[in-house]
Amino acid sequence: MAALRQTHSVENKHKLSNTLRNWLPILHSSLSDLGEAMAPFVESNPVVEVSSGYEEDFEKRIPKKIINSSISNSRTEQIEALTIQNRSLYDVLDEQLEAPLFPTPISQKIASYVVANLDENGYYEGSSEEFCQKNGIEMAEFEKIRLRFAHVEPVGIGAKNLSESFLFQLDSSDISDEAYRLAVNVIEDLENIYAYSDEKNFSEVMRVLGTFKNPPSIEYQEESSQIVPDLMIFFNEDEQIEVKLNDAYYPTIHIDTNYGVEHEFVSQKIKEAKSLVDALDMRKATLYKVGLMIVEYQYEFFTGGSIMPLTLKTLADEFGHNPSTISRAIANKYIACNRGVFAMKEFFTTAIDEDVSNAAIKEFVVSLVKNENRAKPLSDMKLLELIQEKFKVQMVRRTIAKYRKQLNIAGSSERKKLYHLH
């Protein structure tokens, strides 16, 4: 095993002082939201100024050891390309599955089922009747809730087909009242679209249709919100694995000591400002130690192997905290390595079940696809069924789709085409 080299001399604090307990939001926030988490403390303190950690280009902040010419170009390119990762469509949709569109438990359950059964293009392909029978819901009620996706961003998601997706998007467009009826007719008869070319408002309809997303999930297939990792784990030119804090993205705190410290108010504010600095140091120390432990327990993963079973309790015992505290601490935190960008929680078994790791599920998916019938590739729903049968866990289809994409495995229809070509 290559030696583990620590690149930061950060003080590890196992116990939070009473003062630092006030700064827990700083630990729990993602790196991109850190400035927002600090805002309430900064706004009430006149001796503190904060410089954003996002003012410089990210490329300038990549560690020199990562971009050093002695490292192979492929590894360098991987690190540079994967240090910022896209936010998934499902993350965006999950945030909208609540009031006002879905205010009740039933509406949220239906909406969650719709999201869990979207295909790669964003169209709904679930078995509505089976879901309704299982949950005692009328089909009319199900459809009523599903049609609310016309008001969900990105508009067009959750439709059953292209025409319905366009109808969803039509209601959010800038089309005139005079052209609206023609647009509906055209959308419902897309195969004969040019049969309407002599209609008065046809040119406006075509202009509006040209702005629609097709497929509805296209913007999340190409680009989306940036996620900045807290840690970078990589092998240096000496083939030693390094854990590097992405501390260049941290805000810089400036404390103005020109005020008269003899005043009790100023003295208190300076003390609070120093506690804020301590809170940032504590955040760095905590996450850096998490990174070291992940390398210790998951070393094989960083050398091309699988993620090993690791529970949050193991990490919590090391820190002397409750597992729920550690869970919040690693939430929305990411690690960049030469295999990609991964959420910290991906390295822990609790994401699925205490005894079943994400890696075990992924390995099973790989074996299933490798041995599938090429004339009839396994759909995500079939993969889900086989996984639940083998591991006795409850999952949703979109989780399988997410794992499949992480493994760079195409959807069943695409695999069928690829098999046919070969």
Short mmCIF file of C-alpha atoms in Angstrom, two decimals:
data_model
loop_
_atom_site.label_atom_id
_atom_site.label_comp_id
_atom_site.label_asym_id
_atom_site.label_seq_id
_atom_site.Cartn_x
_atom_site.Cartn_y
_atom_site.Cartn_z
CA MET A 1 0.00 0.00 0.00
CA ALA A 2 1.35 3.44 -0.92
CA ALA A 3 2.17 5.69 1.99
CA LEU A 4 -0.55 8.07 3.06
CA ARG A 5 0.86 11.56 2.96
CA GLN A 6 -0.85 14.36 4.87
CA THR A 7 -0.59 17.68 3.05
CA HIS A 8 -2.22 19.76 5.75
CA SER A 9 -1.29 20.20 9.37
CA VAL A 10 -4.83 20.82 10.54
CA GLU A 11 -5.70 20.54 14.21
CA ASN A 12 -8.21 17.74 14.75
CA LYS A 13 -10.86 18.65 17.29
CA HIS A 14 -12.88 15.72 18.62
CA LYS A 15 -15.12 17.79 20.86
CA LEU A 16 -16.84 21.03 19.99
CA SER A 17 -16.61 23.79 22.54
CA ASN A 18 -19.78 25.51 23.68
CA THR A 19 -18.87 28.49 21.51
CA LEU A 20 -18.36 26.40 18.38
CA ARG A 21 -21.71 24.71 18.82
CA ASN A 22 -23.18 27.97 17.60
CA TRP A 23 -21.39 27.50 14.29
CA LEU A 24 -22.70 24.02 13.41
CA PRO A 25 -24.45 25.38 10.29
CA ILE A 26 -20.96 26.09 8.92
CA LEU A 27 -20.01 22.44 9.29
CA HIS A 28 -23.28 21.15 7.88
CA SER A 29 -23.44 23.42 4.81
CA SER A 30 -22.01 22.47 1.43
CA LEU A 31 -18.90 24.30 0.26
CA SER A 32 -20.92 26.25 -2.29
CA ASP A 33 -23.37 27.37 0.44
CA LEU A 34 -20.72 28.21 3.02
CA GLY A 35 -20.91 31.96 2.45
CA GLU A 36 -24.67 31.91 2.94
CA ALA A 37 -24.32 29.92 6.17
CA MET A 38 -21.86 32.48 7.51
CA ALA A 39 -23.93 35.50 6.53
CA PRO A 40 -26.00 35.82 9.76
CA PHE A 41 -22.82 35.89 11.87
CA VAL A 42 -21.01 38.33 9.57
CA GLU A 43 -23.91 40.76 9.22
CA SER A 44 -24.17 41.23 12.98
CA ASN A 45 -20.44 41.76 13.48
CA PRO A 46 -18.91 45.13 12.41
CA VAL A 47 -15.29 43.97 12.87
CA VAL A 48 -15.58 41.16 10.32
CA GLU A 49 -15.15 41.30 6.55
CA VAL A 50 -15.39 38.21 4.37
CA SER A 51 -13.90 37.73 0.90
CA SER A 52 -15.66 35.22 -1.32
CA GLY A 53 -13.86 32.02 -2.17
CA TYR A 54 -15.36 32.12 -5.68
CA GLU A 55 -13.71 35.25 -7.05
CA GLU A 56 -10.95 33.46 -8.97
CA ASP A 57 -11.27 30.90 -11.76
CA PHE A 58 -11.38 27.36 -10.45
CA GLU A 59 -8.56 26.27 -12.76
CA LYS A 60 -6.19 28.60 -10.90
CA ARG A 61 -7.03 26.79 -7.67
CA ILE A 62 -6.19 23.24 -8.80
CA PRO A 63 -3.22 22.04 -6.70
CA LYS A 64 0.09 22.24 -8.56
CA LYS A 65 0.74 18.60 -7.70
CA ILE A 66 -2.33 17.66 -9.71
CA ILE A 67 -1.35 19.67 -12.79
CA ASN A 68 2.36 18.95 -12.55
CA SER A 69 3.75 17.86 -15.91
CA SER A 70 5.29 14.76 -14.33
CA ILE A 71 1.81 13.31 -13.89
CA SER A 72 0.33 11.60 -16.92
CA ASN A 73 -1.92 13.80 -19.06
CA SER A 74 -4.83 11.39 -18.77
CA ARG A 75 -4.80 11.52 -14.97
CA THR A 76 -4.40 15.32 -14.99
CA GLU A 77 -7.29 15.73 -17.42
CA GLN A 78 -9.47 13.46 -15.30
CA ILE A 79 -8.86 15.52 -12.18
CA GLU A 80 -9.41 18.83 -13.97
CA ALA A 81 -12.57 17.61 -15.68
CA LEU A 82 -14.09 15.95 -12.66
CA THR A 83 -13.34 18.45 -9.92
CA ILE A 84 -16.72 20.07 -10.63
CA GLN A 85 -19.68 17.80 -11.21
CA ASN A 86 -23.16 18.40 -12.51
CA ARG A 87 -26.24 18.39 -10.34
CA SER A 88 -28.70 15.71 -11.43
CA LEU A 89 -32.23 16.18 -12.70
CA TYR A 90 -33.52 14.11 -9.79
CA ASP A 91 -31.92 16.44 -7.26
CA VAL A 92 -33.76 19.37 -8.85
CA LEU A 93 -37.08 17.52 -8.98
CA ASP A 94 -36.89 16.26 -5.41
CA GLU A 95 -36.75 19.84 -4.19
CA GLN A 96 -40.12 20.54 -5.83
CA LEU A 97 -42.06 17.56 -4.47
CA GLU A 98 -43.78 19.59 -1.77
CA ALA A 99 -46.30 22.40 -1.34
CA PRO A 100 -47.77 24.22 -3.15
CA LEU A 101 -47.90 21.70 -6.03
CA PHE A 102 -47.83 18.59 -3.85
CA PRO A 103 -49.07 19.58 -0.38
CA THR A 104 -50.51 16.25 0.85
CA PRO A 105 -48.90 12.88 1.62
CA ILE A 106 -50.89 11.26 -1.21
CA SER A 107 -49.89 13.88 -3.77
CA GLN A 108 -46.24 13.61 -2.69
CA LYS A 109 -46.38 9.83 -2.93
CA ILE A 110 -47.77 10.03 -6.46
CA ALA A 111 -45.26 12.71 -7.47
CA SER A 112 -42.38 10.64 -6.08
CA TYR A 113 -43.57 7.63 -8.08
CA VAL A 114 -43.68 9.73 -11.25
CA VAL A 115 -40.12 10.99 -10.68
CA ALA A 116 -38.89 7.48 -9.87
CA ASN A 117 -40.29 6.25 -13.18
CA LEU A 118 -38.92 8.79 -15.62
CA ASP A 119 -36.90 7.48 -18.53
CA GLU A 120 -33.59 9.02 -19.60
CA ASN A 121 -35.39 11.68 -21.65
CA GLY A 122 -37.64 12.77 -18.79
CA TYR A 123 -40.82 11.00 -19.94
CA TYR A 124 -43.02 9.10 -17.50
CA GLU A 125 -43.07 5.34 -18.14
CA GLY A 126 -44.44 3.91 -14.90
CA SER A 127 -47.28 1.42 -14.43
CA SER A 128 -49.99 3.78 -13.17
CA GLU A 129 -52.70 1.15 -12.84
CA GLU A 130 -50.51 -1.19 -10.81
CA PHE A 131 -49.47 1.70 -8.53
CA CYS A 132 -53.08 2.81 -8.02
CA GLN A 133 -54.29 -0.70 -7.23
CA LYS A 134 -51.50 -1.23 -4.73
CA ASN A 135 -52.15 2.06 -2.95
CA GLY A 136 -55.93 2.28 -3.25
CA ILE A 137 -55.86 5.39 -5.43
CA GLU A 138 -58.26 6.20 -8.25
CA MET A 139 -56.67 6.57 -11.69
CA ALA A 140 -58.39 9.93 -12.12
CA GLU A 141 -56.75 11.18 -8.93
CA PHE A 142 -53.37 9.85 -10.05
CA GLU A 143 -53.61 11.63 -13.41
CA LYS A 144 -54.78 14.84 -11.75
CA ILE A 145 -51.61 14.87 -9.64
CA ARG A 146 -49.33 13.81 -12.50
CA LEU A 147 -50.58 16.64 -14.69
CA ARG A 148 -49.31 19.11 -12.10
CA PHE A 149 -45.88 18.38 -13.52
CA ALA A 150 -46.84 20.93 -16.17
CA HIS A 151 -45.82 23.46 -13.51
CA VAL A 152 -42.59 21.72 -12.43
CA GLU A 153 -39.17 22.83 -13.63
CA PRO A 154 -37.85 21.88 -16.12
CA VAL A 155 -41.22 22.21 -17.85
CA GLY A 156 -42.15 19.16 -19.90
CA ILE A 157 -40.85 16.62 -17.39
CA GLY A 158 -43.35 13.94 -16.33
CA ALA A 159 -45.25 13.91 -19.62
CA LYS A 160 -46.05 10.58 -21.24
CA ASN A 161 -44.87 11.53 -24.72
CA LEU A 162 -43.58 14.36 -26.89
CA SER A 163 -47.00 15.84 -27.60
CA GLU A 164 -47.94 16.01 -23.93
CA SER A 165 -44.54 17.47 -23.07
CA PHE A 166 -45.11 20.20 -25.65
CA LEU A 167 -48.56 20.89 -24.18
CA PHE A 168 -46.94 21.28 -20.76
CA GLN A 169 -44.45 23.72 -22.21
CA LEU A 170 -47.09 25.57 -24.21
CA ASP A 171 -48.82 26.77 -21.05
CA SER A 172 -45.55 28.35 -19.90
CA SER A 173 -44.72 29.94 -23.26
CA ASP A 174 -45.25 33.49 -24.53
CA ILE A 175 -47.69 32.45 -27.27
CA SER A 176 -50.55 34.86 -27.99
CA ASP A 177 -54.17 34.03 -27.22
CA GLU A 178 -54.93 34.10 -30.95
CA ALA A 179 -52.31 31.44 -31.75
CA TYR A 180 -52.88 29.22 -28.70
CA ARG A 181 -55.71 27.11 -30.16
CA LEU A 182 -53.78 26.48 -33.37
CA ALA A 183 -50.72 25.49 -31.33
CA VAL A 184 -52.75 22.88 -29.46
CA ASN A 185 -54.04 21.45 -32.75
CA VAL A 186 -50.54 21.33 -34.22
CA ILE A 187 -49.08 19.66 -31.15
CA GLU A 188 -51.81 17.02 -31.10
CA ASP A 189 -51.13 16.32 -34.80
CA LEU A 190 -47.36 16.70 -35.03
CA GLU A 191 -47.04 14.12 -37.81
CA ASN A 192 -49.04 16.41 -40.10
CA ILE A 193 -47.60 19.68 -38.85
CA TYR A 194 -47.28 21.32 -42.26
CA ALA A 195 -50.93 20.71 -43.06
CA TYR A 196 -51.52 23.83 -40.94
CA SER A 197 -49.03 26.03 -42.82
CA ASP A 198 -51.76 28.19 -44.38
CA GLU A 199 -53.27 29.08 -41.00
CA LYS A 200 -53.01 32.73 -39.97
CA ASN A 201 -50.83 32.22 -36.87
CA PHE A 202 -48.76 29.29 -38.13
CA SER A 203 -45.44 31.22 -38.14
CA GLU A 204 -45.92 32.23 -34.49
CA VAL A 205 -46.73 28.65 -33.54
CA MET A 206 -43.57 27.40 -35.24
CA ARG A 207 -41.48 30.06 -33.49
CA VAL A 208 -42.84 29.02 -30.08
CA LEU A 209 -42.43 25.30 -30.76
CA GLY A 210 -38.83 25.97 -31.73
CA THR A 211 -38.12 27.16 -28.17
CA PHE A 212 -39.40 23.96 -26.53
CA LYS A 213 -37.03 21.43 -24.97
CA ASN A 214 -36.92 18.10 -26.75
CA PRO A 215 -36.41 15.82 -24.92
CA PRO A 216 -37.58 17.63 -21.76
CA SER A 217 -34.51 16.55 -19.76
CA ILE A 218 -32.02 17.76 -22.38
CA GLU A 219 -30.51 20.57 -20.30
CA TYR A 220 -29.61 18.08 -17.58
CA GLN A 221 -28.01 15.77 -20.09
CA GLU A 222 -25.65 18.53 -21.17
CA GLU A 223 -25.03 20.97 -18.34
CA SER A 224 -26.36 21.85 -14.91
CA SER A 225 -25.49 23.47 -11.62
CA GLN A 226 -21.92 23.16 -10.42
CA ILE A 227 -20.97 21.14 -7.39
CA VAL A 228 -17.63 21.96 -5.81
CA PRO A 229 -15.92 19.14 -3.86
CA ASP A 230 -14.52 19.66 -0.36
CA LEU A 231 -11.68 17.18 -0.85
CA MET A 232 -9.41 15.99 -3.64
CA ILE A 233 -7.82 12.55 -3.33
CA PHE A 234 -5.14 11.62 -5.86
CA PHE A 235 -1.81 9.91 -6.42
CA ASN A 236 1.16 12.24 -6.78
CA GLU A 237 4.27 11.78 -8.93
CA ASP A 238 5.74 9.48 -6.30
CA GLU A 239 2.63 7.28 -6.44
CA GLN A 240 1.72 8.32 -2.91
CA ILE A 241 -1.93 8.99 -2.24
CA GLU A 242 -2.71 12.50 -1.04
CA VAL A 243 -5.75 14.01 0.62
CA LYS A 244 -6.08 17.66 -0.31
CA LEU A 245 -8.59 20.10 1.16
CA ASN A 246 -10.20 22.35 -1.43
CA ASP A 247 -9.62 25.21 0.99
CA ALA A 248 -8.97 27.72 -1.80
CA TYR A 249 -12.76 27.89 -2.14
CA TYR A 250 -13.25 28.84 1.51
CA PRO A 251 -14.18 32.44 2.30
CA THR A 252 -11.35 34.50 3.82
CA ILE A 253 -12.16 36.20 7.12
CA HIS A 254 -10.61 39.58 7.88
CA ILE A 255 -10.86 40.90 11.45
CA ASP A 256 -10.52 44.67 11.85
CA THR A 257 -8.60 45.23 15.10
CA ASN A 258 -8.40 48.99 14.66
CA TYR A 259 -11.45 49.42 16.85
CA GLY A 260 -10.80 50.25 20.48
CA VAL A 261 -10.59 46.82 22.12
CA GLU A 262 -11.09 48.44 25.51
CA HIS A 263 -14.78 48.73 24.69
CA GLU A 264 -16.66 45.69 25.92
CA PHE A 265 -18.89 45.53 22.80
CA VAL A 266 -15.88 45.60 20.43
CA SER A 267 -13.99 43.08 22.53
CA GLN A 268 -16.98 40.70 22.41
CA LYS A 269 -17.32 41.08 18.64
CA ILE A 270 -13.62 40.35 18.11
CA LYS A 271 -14.00 37.26 20.28
CA GLU A 272 -16.98 36.13 18.17
CA ALA A 273 -15.00 36.79 14.98
CA LYS A 274 -12.18 34.59 16.21
CA SER A 275 -14.73 31.90 17.02
CA LEU A 276 -15.89 32.13 13.41
CA VAL A 277 -12.32 31.52 12.26
CA ASP A 278 -12.16 28.57 14.67
CA ALA A 279 -15.40 27.22 13.17
CA LEU A 280 -13.92 27.26 9.66
CA ASP A 281 -10.78 25.55 10.95
CA MET A 282 -12.94 22.96 12.68
CA ARG A 283 -14.82 22.34 9.43
CA LYS A 284 -11.58 21.81 7.55
CA ALA A 285 -10.17 19.57 10.29
CA THR A 286 -13.31 17.45 10.45
CA LEU A 287 -13.65 16.93 6.71
CA TYR A 288 -9.94 16.37 6.26
CA LYS A 289 -10.04 13.63 8.88
CA VAL A 290 -13.09 12.14 7.17
CA GLY A 291 -11.02 12.08 3.96
CA LEU A 292 -8.14 10.31 5.69
CA MET A 293 -10.50 7.69 7.13
CA ILE A 294 -12.18 7.14 3.77
CA VAL A 295 -8.75 6.53 2.21
CA GLU A 296 -7.86 4.16 5.04
CA TYR A 297 -11.03 2.09 4.71
CA GLN A 298 -11.58 2.49 0.96
CA TYR A 299 -8.01 2.38 -0.34
CA GLU A 300 -8.88 -0.37 -2.84
CA PHE A 301 -11.48 1.89 -4.45
CA PHE A 302 -8.90 4.57 -5.24
CA THR A 303 -6.69 1.97 -6.89
CA GLY A 304 -9.49 0.72 -9.12
CA GLY A 305 -11.31 -1.70 -6.82
CA SER A 306 -14.72 -1.66 -5.15
CA ILE A 307 -16.12 0.36 -2.27
CA MET A 308 -15.98 -1.73 0.88
CA PRO A 309 -18.74 -1.86 3.54
CA LEU A 310 -18.25 1.05 5.96
CA THR A 311 -20.87 2.28 8.40
CA LEU A 312 -21.39 5.77 9.73
CA LYS A 313 -21.11 4.32 13.22
CA THR A 314 -17.44 3.50 12.56
CA LEU A 315 -16.79 7.12 11.66
CA ALA A 316 -18.92 8.42 14.55
CA ASP A 317 -17.00 6.32 17.08
CA GLU A 318 -13.73 7.74 15.79
CA PHE A 319 -14.99 11.29 16.25
CA GLY A 320 -16.86 10.65 19.48
CA HIS A 321 -20.15 11.91 18.04
CA ASN A 322 -23.58 10.49 17.30
CA PRO A 323 -23.94 8.93 13.80
CA SER A 324 -26.71 11.45 13.03
CA THR A 325 -24.26 14.32 13.64
CA ILE A 326 -21.72 12.75 11.29
CA SER A 327 -24.47 12.12 8.73
CA ARG A 328 -25.30 15.83 8.68
CA ALA A 329 -21.61 16.73 8.56
CA ILE A 330 -20.97 14.73 5.37
CA ALA A 331 -24.28 15.66 3.70
CA ASN A 332 -23.81 17.63 0.48
CA LYS A 333 -20.04 17.13 0.64
CA TYR A 334 -18.11 15.73 -2.32
CA ILE A 335 -14.74 14.12 -3.05
CA ALA A 336 -12.92 14.46 -6.37
CA CYS A 337 -10.54 11.69 -7.40
CA ASN A 338 -9.19 10.17 -10.59
CA ARG A 339 -12.34 8.02 -10.84
CA GLY A 340 -14.75 10.92 -10.71
CA VAL A 341 -16.58 13.11 -8.20
CA PHE A 342 -18.47 11.25 -5.47
CA ALA A 343 -20.75 12.30 -2.65
CA MET A 344 -19.12 11.39 0.67
CA LYS A 345 -22.20 9.39 1.62
CA GLU A 346 -21.49 7.07 -1.33
CA PHE A 347 -18.63 5.58 0.70
CA PHE A 348 -20.95 4.43 3.48
CA THR A 349 -23.32 1.48 3.50
CA THR A 350 -26.14 3.44 5.12
CA ALA A 351 -27.08 4.86 1.74
CA ILE A 352 -28.90 1.56 1.12
CA ASP A 353 -28.77 -0.78 4.06
CA GLU A 354 -26.48 -1.36 7.03
CA ASP A 355 -25.21 -4.60 5.54
CA VAL A 356 -25.36 -3.84 1.81
CA SER A 357 -22.96 -1.36 0.21
CA ASN A 358 -23.60 0.72 -2.90
CA ALA A 359 -20.62 -1.02 -4.48
CA ALA A 360 -22.21 -4.46 -4.05
CA ILE A 361 -25.32 -3.26 -5.86
CA LYS A 362 -23.26 -1.75 -8.66
CA GLU A 363 -21.18 -4.90 -9.10
CA PHE A 364 -24.39 -6.92 -9.37
CA VAL A 365 -25.70 -4.51 -12.03
CA VAL A 366 -22.49 -4.93 -14.03
CA SER A 367 -22.74 -8.73 -13.86
CA LEU A 368 -26.41 -8.69 -14.90
CA VAL A 369 -25.77 -6.49 -17.92
CA LYS A 370 -22.68 -8.47 -18.89
CA ASN A 371 -24.71 -11.68 -19.02
CA GLU A 372 -28.03 -10.31 -20.32
CA ASN A 373 -29.86 -11.53 -23.41
CA ARG A 374 -28.62 -9.18 -26.14
CA ALA A 375 -31.88 -9.54 -28.04
CA LYS A 376 -33.81 -8.34 -24.99
CA PRO A 377 -31.64 -6.22 -22.68
CA LEU A 378 -32.76 -5.75 -19.09
CA SER A 379 -34.78 -2.60 -18.40
CA ASP A 380 -34.15 -0.53 -15.28
CA MET A 381 -37.38 -1.88 -13.81
CA LYS A 382 -36.19 -5.46 -14.36
CA LEU A 383 -32.78 -4.63 -12.86
CA LEU A 384 -34.58 -3.15 -9.86
CA GLU A 385 -36.67 -6.30 -9.44
CA LEU A 386 -33.60 -8.57 -9.56
CA ILE A 387 -31.65 -6.37 -7.12
CA GLN A 388 -34.48 -6.25 -4.59
CA GLU A 389 -34.89 -10.01 -4.86
CA LYS A 390 -31.18 -10.69 -4.28
CA PHE A 391 -30.38 -8.13 -1.58
CA LYS A 392 -33.80 -7.91 0.13
CA VAL A 393 -33.69 -4.09 0.08
CA GLN A 394 -36.22 -1.49 -1.07
CA MET A 395 -35.06 0.87 -3.80
CA VAL A 396 -36.59 2.98 -6.56
CA ARG A 397 -36.04 2.83 -10.29
CA ARG A 398 -34.28 6.17 -10.53
CA THR A 399 -31.58 4.94 -8.12
CA ILE A 400 -30.85 2.10 -10.54
CA ALA A 401 -30.74 4.59 -13.42
CA LYS A 402 -28.30 6.74 -11.42
CA TYR A 403 -26.02 3.77 -10.68
CA ARG A 404 -26.17 2.66 -14.30
CA LYS A 405 -25.07 6.10 -15.48
CA GLN A 406 -22.25 6.17 -12.93
CA LEU A 407 -21.10 2.85 -14.35
CA ASN A 408 -21.31 4.29 -17.88
CA ILE A 409 -23.91 1.69 -18.90
CA ALA A 410 -26.39 2.79 -21.55
CA GLY A 411 -30.15 2.34 -21.22
CA SER A 412 -31.76 -0.90 -22.44
CA SER A 413 -32.91 0.56 -25.77
CA GLU A 414 -29.46 2.01 -26.48
CA ARG A 415 -27.76 -1.25 -25.50
CA LYS A 416 -30.02 -3.13 -27.88
CA LYS A 417 -28.93 -0.85 -30.72
CA LEU A 418 -25.27 -1.25 -29.77
CA TYR A 419 -25.61 -5.03 -29.64
CA HIS A 420 -27.21 -4.99 -33.08
CA LEU A 421 -24.31 -2.95 -34.50
CA HIS A 422 -21.82 -5.49 -33.20
#
